[in-house]
Coordinates of C-alpha atoms in Angstrom, one line a residue:
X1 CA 10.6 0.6 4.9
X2 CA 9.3 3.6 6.7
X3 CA 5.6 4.6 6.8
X4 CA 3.8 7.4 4.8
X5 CA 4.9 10.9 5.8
X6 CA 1.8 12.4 6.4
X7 CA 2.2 16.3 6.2
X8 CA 0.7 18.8 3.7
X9 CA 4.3 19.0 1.7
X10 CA 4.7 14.8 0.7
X11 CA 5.7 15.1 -2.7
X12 CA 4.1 12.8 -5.5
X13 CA 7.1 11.3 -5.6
X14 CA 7.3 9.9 -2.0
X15 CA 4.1 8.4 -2.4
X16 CA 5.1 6.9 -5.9
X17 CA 8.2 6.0 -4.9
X18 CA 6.2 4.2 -1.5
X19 CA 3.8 2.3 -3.7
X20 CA 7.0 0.9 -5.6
X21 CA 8.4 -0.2 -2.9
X22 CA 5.6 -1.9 -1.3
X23 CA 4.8 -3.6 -5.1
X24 CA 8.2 -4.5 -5.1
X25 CA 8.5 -6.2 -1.6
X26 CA 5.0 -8.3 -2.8
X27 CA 6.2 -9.3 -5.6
X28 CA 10.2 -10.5 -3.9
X29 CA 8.5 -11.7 -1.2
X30 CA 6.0 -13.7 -3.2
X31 CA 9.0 -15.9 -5.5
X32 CA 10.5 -16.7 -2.2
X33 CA 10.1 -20.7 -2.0
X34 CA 9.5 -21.0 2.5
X35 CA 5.6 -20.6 1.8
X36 CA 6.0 -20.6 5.6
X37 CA 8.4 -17.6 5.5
X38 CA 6.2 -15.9 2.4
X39 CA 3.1 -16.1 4.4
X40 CA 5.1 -14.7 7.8
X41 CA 6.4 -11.6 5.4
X42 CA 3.1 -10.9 3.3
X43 CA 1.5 -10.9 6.5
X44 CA 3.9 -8.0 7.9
X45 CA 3.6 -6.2 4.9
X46 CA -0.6 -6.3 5.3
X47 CA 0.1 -5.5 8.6
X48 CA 2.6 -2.7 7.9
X49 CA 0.2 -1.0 5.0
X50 CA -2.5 -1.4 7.9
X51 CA -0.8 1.3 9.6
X52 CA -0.5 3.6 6.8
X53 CA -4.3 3.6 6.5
X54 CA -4.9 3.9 9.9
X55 CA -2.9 7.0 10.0
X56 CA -4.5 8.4 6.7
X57 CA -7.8 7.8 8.5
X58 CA -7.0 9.9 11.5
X59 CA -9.3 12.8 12.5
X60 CA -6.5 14.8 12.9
X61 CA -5.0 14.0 9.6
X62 CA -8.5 14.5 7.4
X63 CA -7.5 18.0 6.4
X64 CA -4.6 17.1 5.3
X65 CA -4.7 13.8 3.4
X66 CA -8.0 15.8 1.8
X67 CA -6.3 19.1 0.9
X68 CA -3.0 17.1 -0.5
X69 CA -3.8 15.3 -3.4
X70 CA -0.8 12.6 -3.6
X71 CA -2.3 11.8 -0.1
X72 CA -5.4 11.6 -1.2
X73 CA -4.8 8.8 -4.1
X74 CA -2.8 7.4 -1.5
X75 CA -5.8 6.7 0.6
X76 CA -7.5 5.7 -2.3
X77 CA -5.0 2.7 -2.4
X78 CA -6.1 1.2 0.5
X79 CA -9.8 0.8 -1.3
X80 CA -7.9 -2.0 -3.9
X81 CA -6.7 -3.8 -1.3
X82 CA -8.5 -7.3 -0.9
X83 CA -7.0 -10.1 1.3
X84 CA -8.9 -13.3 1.5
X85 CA -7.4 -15.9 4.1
X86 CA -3.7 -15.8 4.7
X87 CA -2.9 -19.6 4.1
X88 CA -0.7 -21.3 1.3
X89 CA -3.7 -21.8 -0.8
X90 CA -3.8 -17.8 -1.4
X91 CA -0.1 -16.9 -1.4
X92 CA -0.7 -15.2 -5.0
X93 CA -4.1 -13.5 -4.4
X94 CA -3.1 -11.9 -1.8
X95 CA 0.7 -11.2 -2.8
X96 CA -1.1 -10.0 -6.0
X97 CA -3.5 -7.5 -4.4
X98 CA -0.4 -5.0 -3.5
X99 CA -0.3 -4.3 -7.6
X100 CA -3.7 -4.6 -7.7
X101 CA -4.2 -1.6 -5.3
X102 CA -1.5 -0.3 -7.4
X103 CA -3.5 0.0 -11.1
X104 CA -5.9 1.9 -8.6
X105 CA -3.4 4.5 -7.5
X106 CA -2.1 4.8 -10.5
X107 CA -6.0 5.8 -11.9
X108 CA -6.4 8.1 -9.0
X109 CA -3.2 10.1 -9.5
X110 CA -3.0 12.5 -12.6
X111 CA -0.8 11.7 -15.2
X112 CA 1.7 14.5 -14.7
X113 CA 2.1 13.7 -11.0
X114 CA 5.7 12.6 -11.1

């Protein structure tokens, strides 16, 4: 999976169709049965998701995540996003805050963004 294009032109459906996919990779990775191997992959999907923010929080990139709106409730994804520790304990919690941040896209965007 490929990280956000961030340019004033991302379509709605790039960003719904990257919120999917990262929902979709939470939820495969979390019914894998290596709890050693689910916690190695959640972990790189935190991290990878990481980067997306990072990028949406640029200075240079303020104009435009601001001035393009499926950017914009991208960022706003990021705000749902709670991880508590990474152990075996929280596999779920933390596998299940990728849908969590999800509902909160899926408020943020209008309902004819498709």
């Amino acid at each position: 999976m490929k990280n956000i294009r961030i340019a004033k032109d991302v379509t709605w459906k790039e960003v719904n169709d990257h919120v999917d996919a990262i929902s979709f990779k939470a939820e495969e990775i979390a019914r894998m049965s290596d709890k050693h191997a689910v916690l190695v992959q959640l972990r790189a999907l935190r991290d990878f998701e990481r980067k997306d923010n990072y990028d949406l929080n640029l200075v240079r990139n303020h104009d435009i995540v601001m001035n393009t709106p499926a950017l914009w409730a991208y960022s706003f994804y990021f705000g749902h996003l709670h991880f508590i520790d990474f152990n075996e304990k929280n596999i779920s919690w933390n596998a299940d805050e990728f849908n969590q941040a999800k509902r909160g896209y899926e408020i943020a965007k209008p309902e004819d963004a498709d």
